Short mmCIF file of C-alpha atoms in Angstrom, two decimals:
data_model
loop_
_atom_site.label_atom_id
_atom_site.label_comp_id
_atom_site.label_asym_id
_atom_site.label_seq_id
_atom_site.Cartn_x
_atom_site.Cartn_y
_atom_site.Cartn_z
CA MET A 1 92.71 111.03 91.23
CA ALA A 2 96.35 111.95 92.44
CA ASP A 3 97.68 109.03 90.74
CA SER A 4 98.34 109.60 86.76
CA THR A 5 97.60 106.09 85.37
CA GLU A 6 99.50 105.90 82.52
CA THR A 7 102.67 104.95 85.37
CA LEU A 8 100.19 102.18 86.84
CA LEU A 9 100.77 98.67 86.00
CA GLU A 10 98.34 96.25 83.98
CA THR A 11 97.08 92.96 85.11
CA PRO A 12 96.60 90.62 81.39
CA LEU A 13 92.40 91.17 81.60
CA ALA A 14 92.81 94.49 81.85
CA SER A 15 90.58 95.29 78.58
CA LEU A 16 88.19 92.63 80.28
CA HIS A 17 87.30 94.69 83.19
CA ARG A 18 86.65 97.78 80.85
CA GLU A 19 84.97 95.81 78.85
CA LEU A 20 82.57 94.96 82.03
CA GLY A 21 82.84 98.57 83.36
CA ALA A 22 84.77 97.92 86.12
CA ARG A 23 85.78 100.93 87.93
CA MET A 24 89.72 100.63 88.48
CA VAL A 25 91.88 101.90 91.07
CA PRO A 26 95.67 101.78 91.70
CA PHE A 27 96.17 99.34 94.02
CA ALA A 28 99.99 98.09 94.76
CA GLY A 29 101.45 99.67 91.18
CA TYR A 30 98.32 98.14 89.42
CA ALA A 31 94.53 99.78 88.04
CA MET A 32 92.79 96.83 89.35
CA PRO A 33 89.09 96.87 89.36
CA VAL A 34 87.66 97.73 93.14
CA GLN A 35 83.95 96.90 91.25
CA TYR A 36 81.74 96.56 88.59
CA PRO A 37 78.26 98.20 87.69
CA ALA A 38 76.63 95.38 90.39
CA GLY A 39 78.46 97.12 93.29
CA ILE A 40 80.23 95.97 95.84
CA MET A 41 77.32 95.32 98.31
CA ALA A 42 75.96 92.52 95.45
CA GLU A 43 79.27 91.28 94.45
CA HIS A 44 79.69 90.50 98.08
CA LEU A 45 76.85 88.81 98.29
CA ALA A 46 76.97 86.65 94.54
CA THR A 47 80.57 85.45 96.33
CA ARG A 48 78.63 84.15 99.31
CA SER A 49 75.81 82.42 97.48
CA GLY A 50 77.24 81.37 93.97
CA ALA A 51 80.30 82.27 92.67
CA GLY A 52 82.53 85.58 92.09
CA LEU A 53 85.70 86.11 89.48
CA PHE A 54 88.23 87.81 91.05
CA ASP A 55 91.57 88.74 88.60
CA VAL A 56 94.56 88.88 91.49
CA SER A 57 97.13 88.90 88.95
CA HIS A 58 99.12 91.56 90.70
CA MET A 59 100.01 89.13 93.18
CA GLY A 60 103.14 87.86 93.02
CA GLN A 61 104.10 83.81 91.78
CA ALA A 62 107.44 82.33 91.67
CA GLU A 63 109.33 79.13 92.30
CA LEU A 64 111.69 77.36 93.94
CA VAL A 65 113.95 74.93 92.47
CA GLY A 66 116.67 72.23 93.52
CA GLU A 67 117.38 70.00 95.78
CA GLY A 68 117.18 71.85 99.72
CA ALA A 69 114.66 74.40 98.61
CA ALA A 70 112.08 73.99 101.45
CA GLU A 71 115.18 73.88 103.78
CA ALA A 72 115.81 76.99 101.76
CA LEU A 73 112.81 78.83 102.05
CA GLU A 74 112.45 78.00 106.08
CA ARG A 75 115.43 80.10 107.15
CA LEU A 76 112.77 82.43 106.29
CA THR A 77 109.48 81.56 107.82
CA PRO A 78 108.76 79.85 111.25
CA ALA A 79 105.91 77.47 108.65
CA ASP A 80 107.16 73.76 108.56
CA VAL A 81 107.60 73.71 104.76
CA LYS A 82 109.44 70.02 104.61
CA ILE A 83 106.68 68.46 105.77
CA LEU A 84 104.63 69.89 102.52
CA LYS A 85 103.49 67.02 100.55
CA PRO A 86 103.48 67.28 97.10
CA GLY A 87 100.02 68.36 95.68
CA ARG A 88 99.45 70.32 99.05
CA GLN A 89 99.21 73.93 99.85
CA LYS A 90 99.99 75.41 103.21
CA TYR A 91 99.92 79.70 104.46
CA GLY A 92 102.47 80.67 105.93
CA LEU A 93 104.22 84.35 107.74
CA LEU A 94 108.15 85.54 105.86
CA THR A 95 109.34 86.80 109.21
CA THR A 96 111.83 89.97 109.78
CA GLU A 97 114.96 89.70 111.76
CA SER A 98 112.82 91.71 114.73
CA GLY A 99 110.12 88.98 114.67
CA GLY A 100 107.87 90.84 112.59
CA VAL A 101 105.93 89.96 109.75
CA LEU A 102 107.59 90.42 106.55
CA ASP A 103 105.08 89.01 104.73
CA ASP A 104 102.35 86.52 104.17
CA PHE A 105 102.00 84.01 101.56
CA MET A 106 101.14 80.63 99.95
CA VAL A 107 102.86 78.11 99.37
CA ALA A 108 102.72 75.01 97.17
CA ASN A 109 104.37 71.21 96.90
CA LEU A 110 104.59 70.61 92.90
CA GLY A 111 106.66 67.65 93.57
CA ASP A 112 109.91 68.87 91.90
CA ARG A 113 109.64 72.70 92.70
CA LEU A 114 107.21 74.65 95.33
CA PHE A 115 104.99 76.77 93.94
CA LEU A 116 104.92 80.41 95.78
CA VAL A 117 102.61 83.14 95.70
CA LEU A 118 102.72 86.49 97.27
CA ASN A 119 101.74 90.25 98.09
CA ALA A 120 101.70 92.36 95.05
CA SER A 121 102.91 95.06 97.69
CA ARG A 122 106.00 92.60 99.08
CA LYS A 123 107.14 90.70 96.03
CA ASP A 124 110.27 92.71 95.48
CA VAL A 125 111.02 92.52 99.47
CA ASP A 126 110.34 89.46 99.32
CA CYS A 127 112.11 88.21 96.50
CA ALA A 128 115.26 90.00 97.72
CA ALA A 129 114.86 88.81 100.88
CA ILE A 130 114.93 84.81 99.39
CA GLU A 131 117.59 85.26 96.67
CA ALA A 132 119.50 86.55 99.58
CA VAL A 133 119.33 83.03 101.73
CA LEU A 134 119.49 81.08 98.77
CA PRO A 135 122.39 77.97 98.79
CA ALA A 136 124.05 76.76 95.17
CA GLY A 137 121.61 74.52 93.60
CA VAL A 138 118.38 76.63 94.56
CA ARG A 139 116.47 78.85 92.46
CA LEU A 140 113.98 81.23 92.47
CA ASN A 141 111.97 81.97 89.26
CA ARG A 142 109.47 85.33 88.99
CA LEU A 143 106.84 84.22 87.16
CA PRO A 144 105.41 87.79 85.66
CA ASP A 145 104.10 86.36 82.36
CA ARG A 146 101.43 84.31 84.95
CA ALA A 147 97.73 86.06 85.80
CA LEU A 148 95.93 84.30 89.18
CA VAL A 149 92.32 84.52 88.86
CA ALA A 150 90.26 83.62 91.81
CA PHE A 151 86.89 81.47 91.65
CA GLN A 152 85.49 81.33 95.18
CA GLY A 153 82.13 81.20 96.21
CA PRO A 154 79.64 77.74 97.76
CA GLY A 155 79.05 77.73 93.57
CA ALA A 156 82.14 77.55 92.01
CA VAL A 157 83.75 74.69 92.12
CA ALA A 158 80.40 72.96 90.89
CA ALA A 159 80.19 75.25 88.24
CA LEU A 160 84.33 74.29 87.41
CA ALA A 161 83.61 70.68 87.77
CA THR A 162 81.08 71.27 84.63
CA ILE A 163 84.52 72.33 82.15
CA ALA A 164 86.42 70.46 84.33
CA PRO A 165 86.03 67.56 86.13
CA ASP A 166 89.17 66.96 88.01
CA VAL A 167 88.56 69.75 90.53
CA SER A 168 85.88 67.76 92.30
CA ALA A 169 87.55 65.20 94.29
CA MET A 170 90.06 68.20 95.10
CA ARG A 171 90.46 69.48 99.20
CA PHE A 172 91.06 72.24 100.91
CA MET A 173 94.87 73.34 100.10
CA ASP A 174 95.31 70.92 97.04
CA VAL A 175 97.04 72.33 94.49
CA LEU A 176 96.59 70.30 90.35
CA ALA A 177 97.81 70.83 87.49
CA VAL A 178 94.41 71.57 85.93
CA GLU A 179 93.11 71.64 82.00
CA ILE A 180 89.85 74.10 82.07
CA ALA A 181 88.46 74.66 78.09
CA GLY A 182 92.20 72.84 76.72
CA ILE A 183 93.62 75.86 78.70
CA THR A 184 96.41 74.70 80.69
CA THR A 185 96.35 75.79 84.32
CA LEU A 186 97.60 75.15 87.99
CA VAL A 187 94.60 75.56 90.26
CA SER A 188 94.63 75.39 94.14
CA ARG A 189 91.42 74.89 96.70
CA SER A 190 91.78 77.67 98.16
CA GLY A 191 91.11 81.62 98.18
CA TYR A 192 90.55 84.40 100.29
CA THR A 193 86.60 84.69 100.77
CA GLY A 194 86.42 82.17 103.70
CA GLU A 195 84.20 79.88 100.80
CA ASP A 196 84.90 77.48 99.13
CA GLY A 197 86.44 77.79 95.73
CA VAL A 198 89.90 78.60 94.13
CA GLU A 199 92.53 79.94 92.64
CA ILE A 200 93.69 79.72 88.81
CA SER A 201 97.49 79.95 87.81
CA VAL A 202 96.80 80.30 83.97
CA SER A 203 99.70 81.94 81.56
CA ALA A 204 98.73 85.39 80.67
CA GLU A 205 98.07 84.58 76.93
CA GLU A 206 95.37 82.19 78.18
CA ALA A 207 93.88 84.58 81.39
CA GLU A 208 91.47 86.12 79.12
CA GLU A 209 90.02 83.58 77.40
CA LEU A 210 90.29 81.39 81.09
CA ALA A 211 88.22 84.76 82.58
CA ARG A 212 85.71 84.10 80.41
CA ALA A 213 85.33 80.43 80.07
CA LEU A 214 84.82 81.09 83.89
CA LEU A 215 82.34 84.65 83.67
CA ALA A 216 80.36 81.78 81.36
CA LEU A 217 79.36 79.07 83.43
CA PRO A 218 76.41 79.76 85.50
CA GLY A 219 76.08 81.85 88.98
CA ALA A 220 79.22 83.95 88.05
CA VAL A 221 79.54 86.99 88.09
CA PRO A 222 82.35 89.39 88.28
CA ALA A 223 83.56 91.02 92.02
CA GLY A 224 86.64 93.44 92.59
CA LEU A 225 88.62 94.47 95.13
CA GLY A 226 85.91 95.95 97.49
CA ALA A 227 84.27 92.73 98.12
CA ARG A 228 87.33 90.95 98.20
CA ASP A 229 88.48 93.15 100.61
CA SER A 230 84.64 92.97 102.95
CA LEU A 231 84.88 88.96 102.23
CA ARG A 232 88.12 88.71 103.54
CA LEU A 233 87.19 90.88 106.42
CA GLU A 234 84.16 89.00 107.32
CA ALA A 235 85.92 85.62 107.36
CA GLY A 236 88.42 87.36 109.71
CA LEU A 237 91.62 87.17 107.08
CA CYS A 238 94.68 89.43 107.93
CA LEU A 239 95.29 91.42 104.43
CA TYR A 240 99.14 92.47 104.55
CA GLY A 241 99.93 96.01 105.70
CA ASN A 242 96.98 96.96 107.64
CA ASP A 243 96.96 93.62 110.18
CA ILE A 244 100.05 92.59 110.30
CA ASP A 245 103.18 94.10 108.91
CA GLU A 246 106.85 94.76 109.44
CA THR A 247 106.09 95.64 113.58
CA THR A 248 103.26 93.07 114.00
CA SER A 249 104.45 89.33 115.67
CA PRO A 250 103.47 86.30 114.89
CA VAL A 251 102.00 85.30 117.96
CA GLU A 252 100.70 89.34 117.80
CA ALA A 253 99.04 89.20 115.15
CA ASN A 254 97.31 85.74 116.23
CA LEU A 255 98.49 83.18 113.19
CA VAL A 256 100.74 81.09 116.05
CA TRP A 257 99.04 78.23 114.78
CA THR A 258 100.84 78.71 111.02
CA ILE A 259 104.60 77.71 113.00
CA GLY A 260 105.45 74.15 112.67
CA LYS A 261 105.90 71.99 115.22
CA ARG A 262 109.27 71.08 114.42
CA ARG A 263 110.32 74.94 113.78
CA ARG A 264 108.95 75.55 117.94
CA THR A 265 111.74 73.08 118.43
CA GLU A 266 114.56 75.04 116.25
CA TRP A 267 113.79 78.17 116.30
CA ASN A 268 116.03 79.04 113.69
CA PHE A 269 113.75 81.05 111.98
CA PRO A 270 114.02 84.76 111.88
CA GLY A 271 112.73 87.27 114.80
CA ALA A 272 112.21 83.58 116.58
CA GLU A 273 113.41 85.10 119.76
CA ARG A 274 110.92 87.39 119.96
CA VAL A 275 108.46 85.06 119.04
CA ARG A 276 109.10 82.50 122.03
CA GLU A 277 109.67 85.06 124.70
CA GLU A 278 106.36 86.44 123.63
CA LEU A 279 104.83 82.44 123.02
CA ASP A 280 106.41 81.99 126.69
CA ASN A 281 105.32 85.35 128.32
CA GLY A 282 102.81 86.47 126.67
CA PRO A 283 102.33 89.49 124.09
CA LYS A 284 101.98 92.60 124.99
CA ARG A 285 98.30 93.47 122.73
CA LEU A 286 96.20 90.92 120.58
CA ARG A 287 95.01 90.78 116.90
CA VAL A 288 91.52 90.41 117.92
CA GLY A 289 87.87 90.17 116.10
CA ILE A 290 85.74 93.31 117.14
CA LEU A 291 81.95 94.15 116.86
CA PRO A 292 80.38 97.83 117.35
CA GLU A 293 77.48 97.27 118.55
CA GLY A 294 75.79 100.51 116.50
CA ARG A 295 75.43 100.72 112.34
CA GLN A 296 78.13 102.85 112.08
CA PRO A 297 81.85 101.21 110.89
CA ALA A 298 85.12 101.81 112.73
CA ARG A 299 87.83 102.09 108.96
CA GLY A 300 91.24 101.23 109.79
CA HIS A 301 93.29 103.52 112.26
CA THR A 302 90.65 104.19 114.37
CA PRO A 303 91.59 104.11 118.41
CA ILE A 304 90.22 101.73 120.65
CA GLN A 305 89.77 103.42 124.28
CA VAL A 306 88.59 100.99 127.71
CA GLY A 307 87.87 103.87 130.58
CA GLY A 308 89.37 106.68 128.63
CA GLU A 309 93.00 105.16 127.95
CA VAL A 310 93.87 103.93 124.97
CA VAL A 311 94.46 100.36 124.33
CA GLY A 312 94.76 99.87 120.94
CA GLU A 313 93.80 100.68 117.35
CA VAL A 314 91.48 98.96 114.62
CA THR A 315 93.36 98.16 111.96
CA SER A 316 90.72 97.29 109.27
CA GLY A 317 87.13 97.96 109.70
CA GLY A 318 83.79 98.60 107.56
CA PHE A 319 80.48 97.23 106.90
CA GLY A 320 80.01 93.47 106.64
CA PRO A 321 77.16 93.10 104.05
CA SER A 322 76.67 89.49 104.85
CA LEU A 323 76.23 90.15 108.29
CA ASN A 324 74.65 93.51 108.38
CA GLY A 325 76.56 95.01 109.96
CA PRO A 326 80.45 96.55 110.88
CA CYS A 327 82.45 94.32 111.75
CA ALA A 328 86.56 95.21 112.43
CA MET A 329 90.27 93.36 113.19
CA GLY A 330 92.67 95.40 115.65
CA TYR A 331 95.25 95.89 117.94
CA VAL A 332 94.56 95.37 121.13
CA ALA A 333 96.24 95.25 125.19
CA ARG A 334 96.77 91.70 125.74
CA GLU A 335 93.96 92.38 129.32
CA HIS A 336 91.29 93.56 127.44
CA ALA A 337 91.60 90.90 124.50
CA ALA A 338 88.82 88.51 125.85
CA ASP A 339 86.24 88.04 123.63
CA GLY A 340 82.90 90.00 125.19
CA THR A 341 85.29 92.49 126.32
CA ALA A 342 83.42 95.99 126.09
CA LEU A 343 85.27 99.08 124.25
CA ASP A 344 84.87 101.91 122.58
CA LEU A 345 85.84 102.48 119.35
CA MET A 346 86.41 106.25 118.66
CA VAL A 347 85.15 107.51 115.34
CA ARG A 348 85.36 110.55 113.71
CA GLY A 349 86.07 111.70 118.33
CA LYS A 350 83.35 109.98 119.44
CA ALA A 351 83.00 106.71 121.25
CA SER A 352 81.63 104.15 119.42
CA PRO A 353 80.62 101.02 122.04
CA ALA A 354 81.46 97.96 120.71
CA ARG A 355 82.71 94.06 121.98
CA VAL A 356 85.61 91.99 121.32
CA ALA A 357 84.64 89.13 119.28
CA PRO A 358 85.34 85.81 118.01
CA THR A 359 86.62 85.50 114.07
CA PRO A 360 85.22 84.77 111.43
CA PHE A 361 82.36 86.74 111.70
CA PHE A 362 80.68 84.92 108.81
CA PRO A 363 81.70 80.79 109.27
CA HIS A 364 84.51 79.58 106.95
CA ARG A 365 83.15 77.10 104.71
CA TYR A 366 86.03 74.82 103.17
CA ALA A 367 85.92 71.42 101.81
CA ARG A 368 87.55 69.84 104.29
CA MET B 1 59.57 124.70 91.43
CA ALA B 2 61.95 125.87 93.13
CA GLU B 3 65.67 125.95 90.99
CA ILE B 4 67.81 123.00 92.13
CA LYS B 5 71.70 124.37 93.18
CA PHE B 6 74.48 122.91 93.94
CA THR B 7 78.01 122.18 95.42
CA LYS B 8 81.39 121.67 94.08
CA ASP B 9 81.54 118.96 97.29
CA HIS B 10 78.07 117.30 95.00
CA GLU B 11 75.51 118.23 97.86
CA TRP B 12 71.88 119.87 96.19
CA VAL B 13 70.08 122.99 97.63
CA LYS B 14 66.84 123.16 96.90
CA LEU B 15 64.38 126.24 98.67
CA GLU B 16 61.30 126.60 99.35
CA GLY B 17 58.82 127.97 101.99
CA GLY B 18 62.12 129.72 102.95
CA VAL B 19 63.92 126.34 103.73
CA ALA B 20 66.56 125.00 102.37
CA THR B 21 66.48 120.76 101.28
CA ILE B 22 69.92 118.89 101.07
CA GLY B 23 70.86 115.94 100.02
CA ILE B 24 73.61 114.51 97.74
CA THR B 25 73.59 114.28 94.07
CA GLU B 26 73.27 111.20 91.83
CA HIS B 27 76.99 111.84 90.99
CA ALA B 28 78.09 111.40 94.69
CA GLN B 29 75.71 108.29 95.11
CA ASN B 30 77.47 106.58 92.16
CA ALA B 31 81.03 107.47 92.72
CA LEU B 32 80.25 106.74 97.21
CA GLY B 33 79.07 103.27 96.13
CA ASP B 34 76.42 101.12 98.63
CA VAL B 35 75.40 103.72 101.50
CA VAL B 36 75.68 101.58 104.72
CA PHE B 37 75.46 104.65 107.36
CA VAL B 38 74.44 108.25 107.54
CA GLU B 39 75.17 110.69 110.73
CA LEU B 40 73.13 113.67 110.50
CA PRO B 41 72.88 116.87 112.18
CA GLU B 42 70.72 117.79 114.90
CA ALA B 43 67.59 119.89 114.68
CA GLY B 44 68.49 122.94 116.76
CA ARG B 45 72.82 123.13 115.86
CA GLU B 46 73.25 126.51 113.93
CA VAL B 47 76.08 125.32 111.17
CA ALA B 48 78.47 128.15 108.86
CA ALA B 49 79.01 127.82 105.01
CA GLU B 50 81.33 124.73 104.20
CA GLU B 51 80.84 123.04 107.62
CA ALA B 52 81.03 119.70 107.93
CA ILE B 53 77.90 118.04 109.45
CA ALA B 54 77.46 115.04 108.38
CA VAL B 55 78.88 111.73 107.33
CA VAL B 56 78.21 109.43 104.93
CA GLU B 57 79.21 105.84 104.55
CA SER B 58 79.56 103.36 102.33
CA VAL B 59 80.78 100.00 102.05
CA LYS B 60 83.89 101.28 100.64
CA ALA B 61 84.76 104.23 102.83
CA ALA B 62 83.41 107.74 105.16
CA SER B 63 82.82 110.86 103.26
CA ASP B 64 81.60 114.27 104.99
CA VAL B 65 78.34 115.99 104.24
CA TYR B 66 78.66 119.90 104.18
CA ALA B 67 76.33 122.72 104.78
CA PRO B 68 76.09 124.41 101.22
CA ILE B 69 75.07 127.76 103.72
CA ALA B 70 75.03 128.95 106.57
CA GLY B 71 72.39 129.02 109.20
CA LYS B 72 69.67 126.71 111.32
CA VAL B 73 69.33 123.05 111.06
CA VAL B 74 65.09 122.73 111.33
CA GLU B 75 65.51 118.50 110.30
CA ALA B 76 67.53 115.60 109.76
CA ASN B 77 65.77 112.74 107.60
CA GLN B 78 65.01 109.96 110.60
CA ALA B 79 64.22 107.60 107.42
CA LEU B 80 67.64 108.09 105.66
CA VAL B 81 69.24 106.74 108.93
CA ASP B 82 67.08 104.58 109.49
CA ASP B 83 67.44 103.17 105.60
CA PRO B 84 70.87 104.21 104.54
CA SER B 85 70.17 102.99 100.97
CA LEU B 86 67.86 105.36 100.05
CA ALA B 87 70.82 108.00 99.51
CA ASN B 88 71.86 105.61 96.51
CA SER B 89 67.82 104.87 95.15
CA ALA B 90 66.40 107.69 95.30
CA PRO B 91 69.05 110.86 96.46
CA THR B 92 67.14 114.19 94.92
CA ALA B 93 64.02 112.58 96.79
CA GLU B 94 63.65 110.21 99.02
CA GLY B 95 67.12 109.81 100.16
CA TRP B 96 67.35 113.63 101.04
CA PHE B 97 69.76 114.36 104.27
CA PHE B 98 68.43 117.58 106.38
CA LYS B 99 66.99 121.13 106.31
CA ILE B 100 68.38 124.19 106.92
CA GLU B 101 67.03 127.94 107.49
CA PRO B 102 69.20 130.01 105.53
CA ALA B 103 70.99 132.79 107.78
CA ASP B 104 70.94 134.65 104.34
CA PRO B 105 68.96 133.40 101.66
CA ALA B 106 70.60 134.61 99.12
CA ALA B 107 73.62 133.30 100.18
CA ILE B 108 72.09 129.77 97.81
CA ASN B 109 72.08 132.23 94.74
CA ALA B 110 75.58 132.03 94.47
CA LEU B 111 75.80 128.38 93.95
CA MET B 112 76.14 126.78 91.42
CA SER B 113 72.92 126.08 88.23
CA GLU B 114 72.47 122.27 87.62
CA SER B 115 74.08 123.34 84.17
CA ASP B 116 77.14 124.40 85.61
CA TYR B 117 77.32 121.01 88.10
CA ALA B 118 76.98 119.39 84.59
CA SER B 119 80.01 120.68 83.27
CA PHE B 120 81.85 120.81 86.91
CA VAL B 121 81.21 116.94 86.89
CA ASP B 122 82.34 116.60 83.68
CA SER B 123 85.47 118.29 84.12
CA LEU B 124 86.70 115.92 87.14
#
């Protein structure tokens, strides 16, 4: 392996991963578990049927404190942050001046502050951008000493409720301070798998104790980044750097739903001009779901053709264990974006037939 | 029993009755993880040594499988196409990939012995 492991950062759960027999890989500057001995397929299916525990401590956590924090954040995102009630969380995009996506993120209203979760590969860029627009009186506190774990699957909340009853009353995108096995945590009922479940922020010192308590619950298995990727792909969720980046607009990415209604009257977020133009006239290309017709997966960067002409590119693709077949997403020229449109995926130079398909490929099962 | 030989690309080769059967090693299947798709060469194809002639896809990634020796493909394993997980469960038995009639059977002698391959894997 080219990357020297000495230069990689470790999460607070590194020794637990080793003990569980994880295969560690470099990801966004961290040594992360891509899978445990059970393997990606088994971890994926266990999450869809029971509960998978994922270490996502590489992700950035931060809080915005002070009068006008929501207003300040709205200078960087088209999301309606001000409308967010205490105890609620939402998904949003940070945008660039040219209308691209700087990052996708979660923001929660904790009453006296906003809590942010950022992508590992983008947290430094995001925090610099946020700090550059903060007015006097609003402060960004990065939280490098906090770990984050995701406990996902149809059995996750019921199992967690046996040791932390408060979580059962939470709805999708609720956020609550919860004591779990005597450990103070911040729980949000959300995730990146399409399943019901929670993400739990905890101090680095208590992360391993929390993870062990969760793994001791019935039906719980450790799951790595490999399963996380196949789960989010089946759920039709974007991966920053693959499916969205500084060149893709929120309209092209089919993420217009993250733009607040009020923001679409104010047009005062970075890149508003491009977003407005694309909403009025339609974007040149659109992110779509793609189902290959055979068994052959098409990976990221696979060219997409119609009638011998290149009309787009796959941005994420692989094998969906719950679909028991391949699935992908990518960008195609708008005239080829309708569900059911026949596409040729040029896998290793050969055309493999596929169709544009609605996402999610596997139905979301959130606790709405 | 024919001696099994190995390549640095993690294929195994077994010569029997003038035909070489080829598959991926236990080490390779473990590194790949769950195999979900294989693409195999057609019978009759003439192949060069070290030419990429098959593809094995796991949940995570696609990898090439190479012809360890020059020759003519005489058979591909349809059972593996129908059930790619055989590459994980029986990589050196039912999970074989293809059979080659070698242009020069002596070329197989130049490949690694089982103990050489074991040392090679340990050095990775």
